Structures are given as C-alpha cells and as structure tokens.
Short mmCIF file of C-alpha atoms in Angstrom, two decimals:
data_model
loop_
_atom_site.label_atom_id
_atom_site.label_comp_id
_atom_site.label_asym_id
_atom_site.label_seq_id
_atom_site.Cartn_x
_atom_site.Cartn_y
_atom_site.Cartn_z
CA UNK N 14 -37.82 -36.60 -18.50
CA UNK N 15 -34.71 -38.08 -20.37
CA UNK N 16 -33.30 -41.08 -18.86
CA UNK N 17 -29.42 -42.20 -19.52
CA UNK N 18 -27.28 -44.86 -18.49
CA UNK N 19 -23.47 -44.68 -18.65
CA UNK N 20 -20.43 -46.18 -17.72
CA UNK N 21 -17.24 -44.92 -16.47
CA UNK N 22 -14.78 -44.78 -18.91
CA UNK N 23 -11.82 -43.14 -17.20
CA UNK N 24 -9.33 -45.32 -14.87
CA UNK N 25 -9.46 -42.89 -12.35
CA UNK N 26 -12.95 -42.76 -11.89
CA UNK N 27 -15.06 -39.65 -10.65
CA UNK N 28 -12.65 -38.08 -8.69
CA UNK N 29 -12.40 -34.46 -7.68
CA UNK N 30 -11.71 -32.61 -11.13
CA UNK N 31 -14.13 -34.91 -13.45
CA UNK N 32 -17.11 -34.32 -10.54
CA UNK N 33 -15.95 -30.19 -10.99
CA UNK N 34 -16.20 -30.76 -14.65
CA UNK N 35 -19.48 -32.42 -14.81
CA UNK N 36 -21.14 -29.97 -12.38
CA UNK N 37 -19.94 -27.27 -13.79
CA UNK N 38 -21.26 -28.40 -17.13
CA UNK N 39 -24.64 -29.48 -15.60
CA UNK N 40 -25.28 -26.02 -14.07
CA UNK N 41 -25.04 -24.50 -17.16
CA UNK N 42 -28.30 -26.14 -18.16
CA UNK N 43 -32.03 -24.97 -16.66
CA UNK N 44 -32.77 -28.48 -16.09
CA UNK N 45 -32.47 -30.99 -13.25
CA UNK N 46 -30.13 -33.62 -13.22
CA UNK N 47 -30.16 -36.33 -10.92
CA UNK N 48 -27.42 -39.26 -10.82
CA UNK N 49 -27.93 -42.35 -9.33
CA UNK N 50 -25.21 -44.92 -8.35
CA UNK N 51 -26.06 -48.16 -6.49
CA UNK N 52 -28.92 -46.75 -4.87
CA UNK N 53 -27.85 -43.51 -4.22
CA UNK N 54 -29.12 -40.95 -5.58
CA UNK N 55 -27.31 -37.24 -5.61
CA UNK N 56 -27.95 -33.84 -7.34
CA UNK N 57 -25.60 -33.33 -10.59
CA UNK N 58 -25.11 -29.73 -10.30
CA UNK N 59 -23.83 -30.23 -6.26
CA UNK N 60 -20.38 -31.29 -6.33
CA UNK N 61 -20.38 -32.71 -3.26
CA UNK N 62 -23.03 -35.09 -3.91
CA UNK N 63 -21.50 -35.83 -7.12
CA UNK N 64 -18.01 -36.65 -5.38
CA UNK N 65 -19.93 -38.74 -2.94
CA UNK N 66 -21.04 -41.44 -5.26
CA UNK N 67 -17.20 -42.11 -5.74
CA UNK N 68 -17.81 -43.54 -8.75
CA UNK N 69 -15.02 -46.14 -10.12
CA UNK N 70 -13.97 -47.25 -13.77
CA UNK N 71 -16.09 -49.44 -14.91
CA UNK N 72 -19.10 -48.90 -12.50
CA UNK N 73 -22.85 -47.89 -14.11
CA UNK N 74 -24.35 -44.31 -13.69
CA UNK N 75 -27.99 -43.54 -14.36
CA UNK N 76 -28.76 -40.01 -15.56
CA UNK N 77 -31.99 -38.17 -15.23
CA UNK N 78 -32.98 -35.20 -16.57
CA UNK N 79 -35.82 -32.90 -16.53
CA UNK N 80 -36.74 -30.05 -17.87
CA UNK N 81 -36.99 -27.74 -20.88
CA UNK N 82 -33.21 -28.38 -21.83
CA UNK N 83 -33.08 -32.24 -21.11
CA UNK N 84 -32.03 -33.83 -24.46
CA UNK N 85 -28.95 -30.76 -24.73
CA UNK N 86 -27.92 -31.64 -21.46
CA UNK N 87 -27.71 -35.43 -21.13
CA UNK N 88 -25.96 -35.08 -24.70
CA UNK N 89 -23.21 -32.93 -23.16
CA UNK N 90 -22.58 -35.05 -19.65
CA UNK N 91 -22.45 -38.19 -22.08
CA UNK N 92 -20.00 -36.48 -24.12
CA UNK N 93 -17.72 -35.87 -21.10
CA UNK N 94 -17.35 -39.30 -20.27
CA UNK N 95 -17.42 -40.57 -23.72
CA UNK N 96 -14.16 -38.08 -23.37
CA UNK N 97 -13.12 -39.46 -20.26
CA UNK N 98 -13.36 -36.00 -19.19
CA UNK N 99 -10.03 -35.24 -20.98
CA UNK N 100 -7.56 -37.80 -18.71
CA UNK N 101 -6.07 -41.37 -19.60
CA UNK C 6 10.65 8.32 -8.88
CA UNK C 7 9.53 9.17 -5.59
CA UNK C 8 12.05 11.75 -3.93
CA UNK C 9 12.97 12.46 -0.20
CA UNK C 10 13.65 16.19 0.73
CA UNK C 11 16.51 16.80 2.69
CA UNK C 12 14.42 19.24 4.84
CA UNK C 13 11.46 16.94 5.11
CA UNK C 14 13.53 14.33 6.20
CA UNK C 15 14.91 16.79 9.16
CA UNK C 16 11.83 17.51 10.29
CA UNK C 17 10.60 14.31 10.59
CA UNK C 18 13.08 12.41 11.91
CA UNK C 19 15.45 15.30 13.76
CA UNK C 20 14.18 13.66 17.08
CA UNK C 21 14.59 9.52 16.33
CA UNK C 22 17.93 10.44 14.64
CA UNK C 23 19.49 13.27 17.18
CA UNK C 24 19.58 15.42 14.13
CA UNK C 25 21.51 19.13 13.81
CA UNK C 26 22.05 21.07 10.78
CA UNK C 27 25.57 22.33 10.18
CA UNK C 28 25.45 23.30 6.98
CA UNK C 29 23.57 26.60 5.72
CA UNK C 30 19.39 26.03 5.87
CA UNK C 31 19.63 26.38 2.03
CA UNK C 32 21.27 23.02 1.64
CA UNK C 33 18.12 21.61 3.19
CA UNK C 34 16.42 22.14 -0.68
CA UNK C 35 18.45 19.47 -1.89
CA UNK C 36 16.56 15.82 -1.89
CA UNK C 37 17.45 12.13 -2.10
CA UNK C 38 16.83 10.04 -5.02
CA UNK C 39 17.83 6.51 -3.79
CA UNK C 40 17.34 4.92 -0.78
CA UNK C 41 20.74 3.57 0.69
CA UNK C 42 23.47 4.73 1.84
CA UNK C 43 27.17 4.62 1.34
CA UNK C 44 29.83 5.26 3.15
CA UNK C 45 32.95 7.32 1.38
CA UNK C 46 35.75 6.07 2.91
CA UNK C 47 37.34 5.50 -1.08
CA UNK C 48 35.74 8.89 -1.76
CA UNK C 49 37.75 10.38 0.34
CA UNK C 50 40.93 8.57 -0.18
CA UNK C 51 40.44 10.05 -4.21
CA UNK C 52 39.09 6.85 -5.83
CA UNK C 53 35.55 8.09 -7.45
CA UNK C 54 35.22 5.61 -9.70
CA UNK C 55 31.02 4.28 -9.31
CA UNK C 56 30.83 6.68 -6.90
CA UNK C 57 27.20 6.13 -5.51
CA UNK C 58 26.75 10.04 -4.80
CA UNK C 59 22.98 10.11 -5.21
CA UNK C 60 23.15 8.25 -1.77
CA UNK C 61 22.85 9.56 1.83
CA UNK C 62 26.72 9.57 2.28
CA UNK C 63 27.71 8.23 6.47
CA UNK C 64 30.43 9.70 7.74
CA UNK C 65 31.95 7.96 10.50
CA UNK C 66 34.77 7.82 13.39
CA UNK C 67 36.55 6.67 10.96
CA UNK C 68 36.31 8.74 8.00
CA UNK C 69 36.74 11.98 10.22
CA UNK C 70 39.52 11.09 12.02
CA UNK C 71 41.05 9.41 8.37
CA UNK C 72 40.19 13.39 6.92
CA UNK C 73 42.55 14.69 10.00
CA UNK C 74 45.52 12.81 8.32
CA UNK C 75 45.75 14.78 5.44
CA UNK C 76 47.43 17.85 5.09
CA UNK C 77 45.01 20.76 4.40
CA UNK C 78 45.52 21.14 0.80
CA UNK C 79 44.91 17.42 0.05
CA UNK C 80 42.13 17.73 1.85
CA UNK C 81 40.68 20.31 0.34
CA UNK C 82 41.55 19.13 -2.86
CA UNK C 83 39.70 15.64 -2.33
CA UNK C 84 36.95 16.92 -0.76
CA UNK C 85 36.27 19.41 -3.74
CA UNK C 86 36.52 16.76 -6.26
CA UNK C 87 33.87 14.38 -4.24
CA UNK C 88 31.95 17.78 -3.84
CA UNK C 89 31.53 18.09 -7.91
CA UNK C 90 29.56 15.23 -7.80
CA UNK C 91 25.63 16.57 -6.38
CA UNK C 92 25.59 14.79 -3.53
CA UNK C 93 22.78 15.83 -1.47
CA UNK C 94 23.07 14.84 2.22
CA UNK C 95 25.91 13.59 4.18
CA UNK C 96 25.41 13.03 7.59
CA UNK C 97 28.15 12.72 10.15
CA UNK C 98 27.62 10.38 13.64
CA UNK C 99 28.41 10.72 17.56
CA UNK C 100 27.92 14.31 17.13
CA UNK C 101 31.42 15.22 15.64
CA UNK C 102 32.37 17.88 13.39
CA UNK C 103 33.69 17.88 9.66
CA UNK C 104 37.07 19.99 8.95
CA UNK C 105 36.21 23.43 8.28
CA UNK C 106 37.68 23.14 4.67
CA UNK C 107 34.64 20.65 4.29
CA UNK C 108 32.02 22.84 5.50
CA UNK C 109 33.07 26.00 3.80
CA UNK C 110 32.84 24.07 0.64
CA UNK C 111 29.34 22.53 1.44
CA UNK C 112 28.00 25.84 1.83
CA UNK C 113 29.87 26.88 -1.22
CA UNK C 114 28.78 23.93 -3.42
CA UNK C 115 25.31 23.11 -2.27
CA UNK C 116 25.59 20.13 -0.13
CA UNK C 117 23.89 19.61 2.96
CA UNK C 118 25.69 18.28 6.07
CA UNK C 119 23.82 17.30 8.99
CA UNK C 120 25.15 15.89 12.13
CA UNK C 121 23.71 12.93 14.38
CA UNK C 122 24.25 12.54 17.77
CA UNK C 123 23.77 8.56 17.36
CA UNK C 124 26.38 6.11 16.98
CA UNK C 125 27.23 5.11 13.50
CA UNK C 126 25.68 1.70 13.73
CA UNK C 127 22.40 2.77 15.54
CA UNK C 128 22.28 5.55 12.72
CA UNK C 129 22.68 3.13 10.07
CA UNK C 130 20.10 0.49 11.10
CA UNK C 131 18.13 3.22 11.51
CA UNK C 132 18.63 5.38 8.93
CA UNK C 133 18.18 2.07 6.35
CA UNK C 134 15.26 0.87 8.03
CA UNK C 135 13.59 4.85 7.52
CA UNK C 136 14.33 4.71 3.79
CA UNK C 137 13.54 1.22 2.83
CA UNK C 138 9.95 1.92 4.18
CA UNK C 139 10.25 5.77 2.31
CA UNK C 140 11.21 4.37 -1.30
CA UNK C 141 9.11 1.24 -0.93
CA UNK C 142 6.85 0.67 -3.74
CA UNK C 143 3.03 1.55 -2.94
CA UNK C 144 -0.07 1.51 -4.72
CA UNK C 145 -3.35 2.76 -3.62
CA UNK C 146 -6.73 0.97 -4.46
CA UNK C 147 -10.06 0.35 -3.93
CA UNK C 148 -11.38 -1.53 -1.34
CA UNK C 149 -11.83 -2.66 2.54
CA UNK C 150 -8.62 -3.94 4.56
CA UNK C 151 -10.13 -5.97 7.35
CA UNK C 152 -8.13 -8.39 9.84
CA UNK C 153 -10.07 -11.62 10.59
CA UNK C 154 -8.82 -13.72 13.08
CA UNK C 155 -5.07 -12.16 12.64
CA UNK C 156 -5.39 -12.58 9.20
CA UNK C 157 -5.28 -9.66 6.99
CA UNK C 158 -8.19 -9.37 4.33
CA UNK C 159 -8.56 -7.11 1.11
CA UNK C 160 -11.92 -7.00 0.06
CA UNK C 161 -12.35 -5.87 -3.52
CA UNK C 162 -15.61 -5.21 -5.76
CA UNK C 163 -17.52 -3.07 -7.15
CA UNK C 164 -19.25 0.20 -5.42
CA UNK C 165 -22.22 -1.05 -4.13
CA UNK C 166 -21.41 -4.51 -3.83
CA UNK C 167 -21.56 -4.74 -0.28
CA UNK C 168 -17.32 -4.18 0.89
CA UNK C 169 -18.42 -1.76 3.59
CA UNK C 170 -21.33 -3.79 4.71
CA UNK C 171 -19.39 -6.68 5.04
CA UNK C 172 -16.56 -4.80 6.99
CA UNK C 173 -19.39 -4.01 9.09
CA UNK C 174 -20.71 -7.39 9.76
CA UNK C 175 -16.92 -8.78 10.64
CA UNK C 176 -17.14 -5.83 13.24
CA UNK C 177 -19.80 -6.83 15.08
CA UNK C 178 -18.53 -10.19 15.22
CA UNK C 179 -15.17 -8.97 17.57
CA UNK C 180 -12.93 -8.60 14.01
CA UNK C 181 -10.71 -5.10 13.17
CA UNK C 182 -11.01 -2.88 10.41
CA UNK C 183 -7.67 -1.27 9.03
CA UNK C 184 -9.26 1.28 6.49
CA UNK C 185 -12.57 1.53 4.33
CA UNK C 186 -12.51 2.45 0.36
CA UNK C 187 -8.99 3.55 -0.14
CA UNK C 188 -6.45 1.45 0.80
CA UNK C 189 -2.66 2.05 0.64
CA UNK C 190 -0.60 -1.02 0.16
CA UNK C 191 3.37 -0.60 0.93
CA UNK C 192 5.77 -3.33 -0.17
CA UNK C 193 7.73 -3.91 3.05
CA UNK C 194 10.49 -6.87 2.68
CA UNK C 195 8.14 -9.43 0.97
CA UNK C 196 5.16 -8.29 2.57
CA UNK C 197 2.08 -6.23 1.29
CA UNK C 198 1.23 -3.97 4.57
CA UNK C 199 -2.10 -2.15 4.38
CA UNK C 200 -3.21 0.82 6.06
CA UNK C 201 -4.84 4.27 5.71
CA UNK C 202 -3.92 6.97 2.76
CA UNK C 203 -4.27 9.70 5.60
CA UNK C 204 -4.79 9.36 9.42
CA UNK C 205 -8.45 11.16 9.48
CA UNK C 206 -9.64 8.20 11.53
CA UNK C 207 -11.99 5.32 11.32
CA UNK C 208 -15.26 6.40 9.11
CA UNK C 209 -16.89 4.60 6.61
CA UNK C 210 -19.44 5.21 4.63
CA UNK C 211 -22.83 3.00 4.77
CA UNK C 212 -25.15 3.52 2.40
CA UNK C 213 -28.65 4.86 3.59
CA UNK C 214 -27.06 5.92 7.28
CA UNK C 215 -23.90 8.08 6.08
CA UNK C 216 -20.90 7.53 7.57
CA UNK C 217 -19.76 6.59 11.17
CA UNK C 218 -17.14 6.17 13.70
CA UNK C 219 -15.98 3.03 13.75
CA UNK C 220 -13.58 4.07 16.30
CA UNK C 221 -16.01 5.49 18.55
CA UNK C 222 -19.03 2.95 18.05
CA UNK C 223 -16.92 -0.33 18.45
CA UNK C 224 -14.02 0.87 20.79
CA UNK C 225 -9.65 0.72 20.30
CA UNK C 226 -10.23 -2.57 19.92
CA UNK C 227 -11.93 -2.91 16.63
CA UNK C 228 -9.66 -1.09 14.90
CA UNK C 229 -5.73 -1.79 13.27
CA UNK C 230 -3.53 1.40 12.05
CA UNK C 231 -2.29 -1.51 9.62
CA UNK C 232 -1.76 -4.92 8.70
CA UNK C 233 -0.09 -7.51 6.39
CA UNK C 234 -2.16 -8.76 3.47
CA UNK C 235 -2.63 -12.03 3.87
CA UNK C 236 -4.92 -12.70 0.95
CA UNK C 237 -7.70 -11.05 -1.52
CA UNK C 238 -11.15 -11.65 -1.12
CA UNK C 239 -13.25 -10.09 -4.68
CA UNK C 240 -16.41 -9.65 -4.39
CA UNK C 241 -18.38 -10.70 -7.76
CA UNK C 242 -22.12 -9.87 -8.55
CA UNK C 243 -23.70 -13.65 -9.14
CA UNK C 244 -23.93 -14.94 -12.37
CA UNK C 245 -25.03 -18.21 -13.92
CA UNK C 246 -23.57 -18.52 -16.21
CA UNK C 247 -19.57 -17.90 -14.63
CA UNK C 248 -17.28 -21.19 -13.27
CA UNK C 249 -16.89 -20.35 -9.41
CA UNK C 250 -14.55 -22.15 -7.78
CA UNK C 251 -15.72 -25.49 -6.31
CA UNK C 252 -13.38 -27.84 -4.96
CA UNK C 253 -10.27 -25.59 -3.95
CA UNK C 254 -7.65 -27.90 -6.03
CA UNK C 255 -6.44 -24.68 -7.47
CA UNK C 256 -5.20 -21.95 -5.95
CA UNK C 257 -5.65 -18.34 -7.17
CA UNK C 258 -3.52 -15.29 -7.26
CA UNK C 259 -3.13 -11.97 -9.03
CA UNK C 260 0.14 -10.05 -8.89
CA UNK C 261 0.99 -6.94 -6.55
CA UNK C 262 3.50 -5.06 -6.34
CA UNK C 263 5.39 -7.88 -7.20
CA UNK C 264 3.91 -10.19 -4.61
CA UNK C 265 1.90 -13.44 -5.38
CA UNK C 266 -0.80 -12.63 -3.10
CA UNK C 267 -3.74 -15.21 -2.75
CA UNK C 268 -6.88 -14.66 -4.45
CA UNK C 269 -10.55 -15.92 -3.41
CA UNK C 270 -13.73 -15.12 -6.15
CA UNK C 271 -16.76 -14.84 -4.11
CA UNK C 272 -20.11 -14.66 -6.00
CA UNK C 273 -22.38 -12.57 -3.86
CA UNK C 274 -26.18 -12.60 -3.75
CA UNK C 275 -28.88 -10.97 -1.99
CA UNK C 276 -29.11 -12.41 1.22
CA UNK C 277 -26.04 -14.45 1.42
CA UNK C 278 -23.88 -13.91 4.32
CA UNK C 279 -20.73 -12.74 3.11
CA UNK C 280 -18.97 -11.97 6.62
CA UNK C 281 -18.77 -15.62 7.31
CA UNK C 282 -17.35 -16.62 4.23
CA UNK C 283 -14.67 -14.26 4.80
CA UNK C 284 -14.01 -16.09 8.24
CA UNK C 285 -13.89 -19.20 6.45
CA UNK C 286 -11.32 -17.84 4.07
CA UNK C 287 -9.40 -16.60 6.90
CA UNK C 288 -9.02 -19.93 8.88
CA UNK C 289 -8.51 -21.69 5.83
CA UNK C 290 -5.74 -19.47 5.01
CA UNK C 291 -4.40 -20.45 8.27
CA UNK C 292 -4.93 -24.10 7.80
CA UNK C 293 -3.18 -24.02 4.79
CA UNK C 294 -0.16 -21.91 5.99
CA UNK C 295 -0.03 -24.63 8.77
CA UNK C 296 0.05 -27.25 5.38
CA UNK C 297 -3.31 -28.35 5.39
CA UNK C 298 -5.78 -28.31 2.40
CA UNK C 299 -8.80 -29.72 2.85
CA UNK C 300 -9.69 -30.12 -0.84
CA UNK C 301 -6.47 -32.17 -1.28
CA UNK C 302 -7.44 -34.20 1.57
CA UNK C 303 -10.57 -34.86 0.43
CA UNK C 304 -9.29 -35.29 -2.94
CA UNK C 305 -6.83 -37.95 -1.51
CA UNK C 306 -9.53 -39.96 0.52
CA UNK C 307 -11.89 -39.30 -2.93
CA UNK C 308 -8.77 -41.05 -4.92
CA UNK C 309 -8.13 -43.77 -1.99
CA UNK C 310 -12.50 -44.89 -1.99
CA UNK C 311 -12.49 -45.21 -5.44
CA UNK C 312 -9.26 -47.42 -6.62
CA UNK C 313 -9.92 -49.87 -3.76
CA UNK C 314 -13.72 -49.95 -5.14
CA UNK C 315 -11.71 -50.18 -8.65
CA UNK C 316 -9.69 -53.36 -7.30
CA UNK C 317 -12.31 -55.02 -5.91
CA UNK C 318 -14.31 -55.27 -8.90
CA UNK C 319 -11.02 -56.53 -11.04
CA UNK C 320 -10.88 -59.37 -8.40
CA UNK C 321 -14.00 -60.60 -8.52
CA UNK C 322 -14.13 -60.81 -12.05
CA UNK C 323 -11.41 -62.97 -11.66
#
C-alpha cells in the first residue's frame, strides 16, 4: 500500500475535466486507488465519486494505493496535479 | 450520377401526376439527369443562352398559348433550335396540347412529351417534391434503425455484437423497429431518414433462433416504414484499456451524407443491458434538444461548490 498526500494546485480546483482526467488515468492502472478529502473517502477510478469531493485550490488530498502497480500509479496522479492537469 | 428514366418515371407516378404520353413510346428511353425543373418561356422566345435542357422542361398556360402567337414558321424554327439541345422530358399541364409542329418534331428528334392533367402549380410542387427525394443522396450501411421514444436510433457495431439483440430488447419494451442489418439512409432537406433497402417486411435475424417476424410477433405497432436519424449509437466490444466517455462535456459526431449527426460510444459487455442505455440516450437527446445538458449542469453546480469553498478559505486566512 502506497500512501500520498497532495495539494491542489490548480485555481479551479477538481472540477469536471481534471476528475475525467484523473480517472481516466487511474483506470489505466490494476491497482486500487482510494482518495480521501475531509473525511470522505471516494473511489479514484469512479468519476462521480471523484467529482463529489469537490475539491478546491489549495485544499489537501490523501492518495492510497494498492496493488501490484502502486508506486507507477501514485507517480502518474501526482504528476497530473504537479501539472495542474494542463489549466492555469 | 443516379439517372431517372423517362418511362420509369411514367409508370410510377402516371396516377399522382394525371400523366398521358403524347409523344411516340420510344421517347420514353430517354432519362433525366438533374433533378429540377425549368420552365422555357426564354427558350421559346429564341434566347438559349444557359439553357438548363438536362431539366424536366414545364410547359405552361402560358408558354402554349405564348407558342400560338407565332406564325408557323417561327415556330417551327424556335422549337427546332431548343429541340437540338437533348432535352429529355417536357411535360405540358391542365391537359393541353403542344402545336403539332412541336410534336412532329419530338417524335422526329427524340424528345419525350408527356401531358398532365394537373394544374401547373400542383404539378410543380409536386413534380419538385418527387425528384428532390429521387436525386437525394443515399448511402446504405450496416446496422439497426430503431425509434425510441420518437427518437430515431442507428445502432452500429460489429456482427455479433449484439445490434439485433438489442433491437429486440427495445421491442419488448413498447419501442419500433424501422429495419434490421441494412439500412438505407436518404438525405431529405437536412434530415437523415432511415428505412428499408427493399419492402420484404420486418425479419431479423437472431442468432441461435433464425429469423422472425417482427411484424407478426409484436403487431403494426412495433414497427416504422421509416424515420429521421436522430443520433448514432456504436456499439464497441469493452476494452480497458480505451477512454469512454464519462462526463458528457463533449459532444460527438461523425459526418453523413453531409449531416453532423450525433454520435454515442457504448462499450458493451456480457451481461450489460444495452436496451436501456439506448433509452437513456434517447431522452437525453431530447433533453438536450429542449437545451438541457445535464453534464453542464452538473459541471456548473461542480464549478459553483468549489469557488465558494475556494473563497471561504481565502477569508479566513485573512
């Protein structure tokens, strides 16, 4: 199990396209990914649990992965907000 | 270049159109290559110049009683020199006759002259409305035209994939089938009607049982001679590894005939109940023509939760 915790990095938070983008990237992986937010916790690769956590700039995300591509995948979600999933 | 025979266009339309040959039955081999028609009122008056002769030349009131004016010479004379042009068909309306100089030179020449009963303006809103849907593009493809709650549905995929099955399943929920496996679509206007290649009836092939009636099993009311394409629906074997849409923020389409027509992917998977999807597509198509989409909705109210979340946590930093 690979643990991560990130922060929102684009202004416009996780709105519909980012959430698209992240799930879409997550469900290219065999592992799990869960993301929690405040509590919550939702299922990376369903989009409408993703969108759920409406998460804002600035706010804290935990990642958790398991499985046998973990490490690959926490790497790649990390990237896309590091990217600010290509807005601002 | 799809071509109209004079005589098949006789035969099929002598009774809509009050039709009656004049000419000799040999004219009938000639055929029409465009489909409009023009009236040759400057024809006649000697001005061929553009001279749209391929057309299905109208002769009116008008023109016949303008033809009576001119001495018989003349007339033969201009009616000669329009005649060296291969004009296929004229037609004259109200069920008058043409000068004799002008059928003697018909029959001489080649050109067919049939006579309509109708008035000129009935024959003409008729006659336009006959060859726009004659020389309207068409294509014929693979796949299943279904109507789902009004809306017309083109279900494309692979053999196998489940188009009939589906059909079948839309059925038996109180839905109409158009045609199975071939469909012919027919550019009407800006519309894409669908219907059957031939008019052998409602049969479809399901794999395992053969074909059936659909006619006959599900009753008049289960079935449409044809319909307007609303939208696609493709039916994709599931893969992991391939983007399906998620949210709905984009909208798809693929070109035909010249028409955007509205696209949905659907990945398909053992089990999965494909006839309700297709309902779901269908009211959502109708939601949207009505101007509502859901995704931007939600996309809004997404937008809205987050930036007040976003302001609230500027102001308490404060």
């Amino acid at each position: 199990m690979t643990k991560k915790k990130i922060i929102v990095k684009n202004r416009l938070g996780l709105h519909a396209r980012p959430c698209a983008l992240l799930v879409k990237t997550a469900s290219r992986y065999r592992s799990d990914l869960i993301i929690k937010k405040d509590n919550i916790e939702v299922n990376g690769k369903s989009i409408m649990g993703v969108m759920m956590l409406a998460a804002e700039f600035g706010s804290e995300l935990q990642l958790v992965a398991n499985g046998v591509d973990e490490d690959y995948l926490i790497n790649e979600i990390e990237e896309l907000f590091e990217s600010k999933f290509g807005e601002d | 270049m799809k071509i109209l025979h004079v005589k098949d266009f006789f035969e099929s339309m002598n009774k809509d159109f009050a039709l009656s040959v004049i000419t000799d039955p040999k004219t009938l081999n000639n055929s029409i290559q465009e489909g409009y028609i023009h009236r040759p009122g400057l024809a006649l008056a000697g001005y061929l110049e553009h001279y749209t002769y391929k057309r299905i030349q109208v002769l009116g009131e008008t023109e016949i009683t303008y033809m009576q004016t001119l001495s018989p010479e003349l007339l033969y004379d201009r009616i000669r020199e329009m005649f060296e042009f291969s004009i296929p068909l004229f037609i004259v309306t109200k069920g008058l006759s043409v000068p004799q100089q002008m059928e003697y030179l018909a029959n001489e020449m080649n050109i067919a002259i049939i006579s309509s009963r109708l008035s000129t303006d009935h024959l003409i809103s008729g006659l336009t409305r006959y060859l726009r849907d004659y020389f309207a593009p068409q294509k014929s493809l693979h796949g299943t035209l279904v109507e789902v709650f009004g809306i017309g549905i083109l279900i494309t995929g692979k053999s196998g994939i489940g188009k009939s099955e589906c059909a079948l399943d839309l059925l038996e929920r109180g839905h109409r089938m158009v045609t199975d496996d071939i469909v012919r679509v027919t550019l009407t206007g800006d519309k894409l009607i669908g219907s059957s290649v031939n008019d052998i009836g409602y049969f479809m092939e399901i794999r395992g049982v053969g074909v059936i009636d659909v006619e006959r099993m599900y009753g008049i009311h289960a079935v449409r001679q044809k319909t307007v394409i609303d939208t696609q629906v493709e039916l994709l074997l599931w893969q992991d590894n391939i983007d399906y849409e998620r949210i709905g923020l984009t909208n798809n389409y693929v070109d035909m005939l010249g028409v955007n027509l509205p696209i949905v992917y659907l990945p398909v998977s053992p089990g999965k109940n494909i006839s309700v999807i297709v309902e779901v597509v269908a009211l959502n198509h109708i939601l949207k023509n009505y101007g509502y989409e859901a995704a931007e909705v939600y996309q809004r109210k997404l937008q809205d939760i987050i930036q007040k979340k976003t302001r609230e946590n500027s102001i308490s930093k404060l």
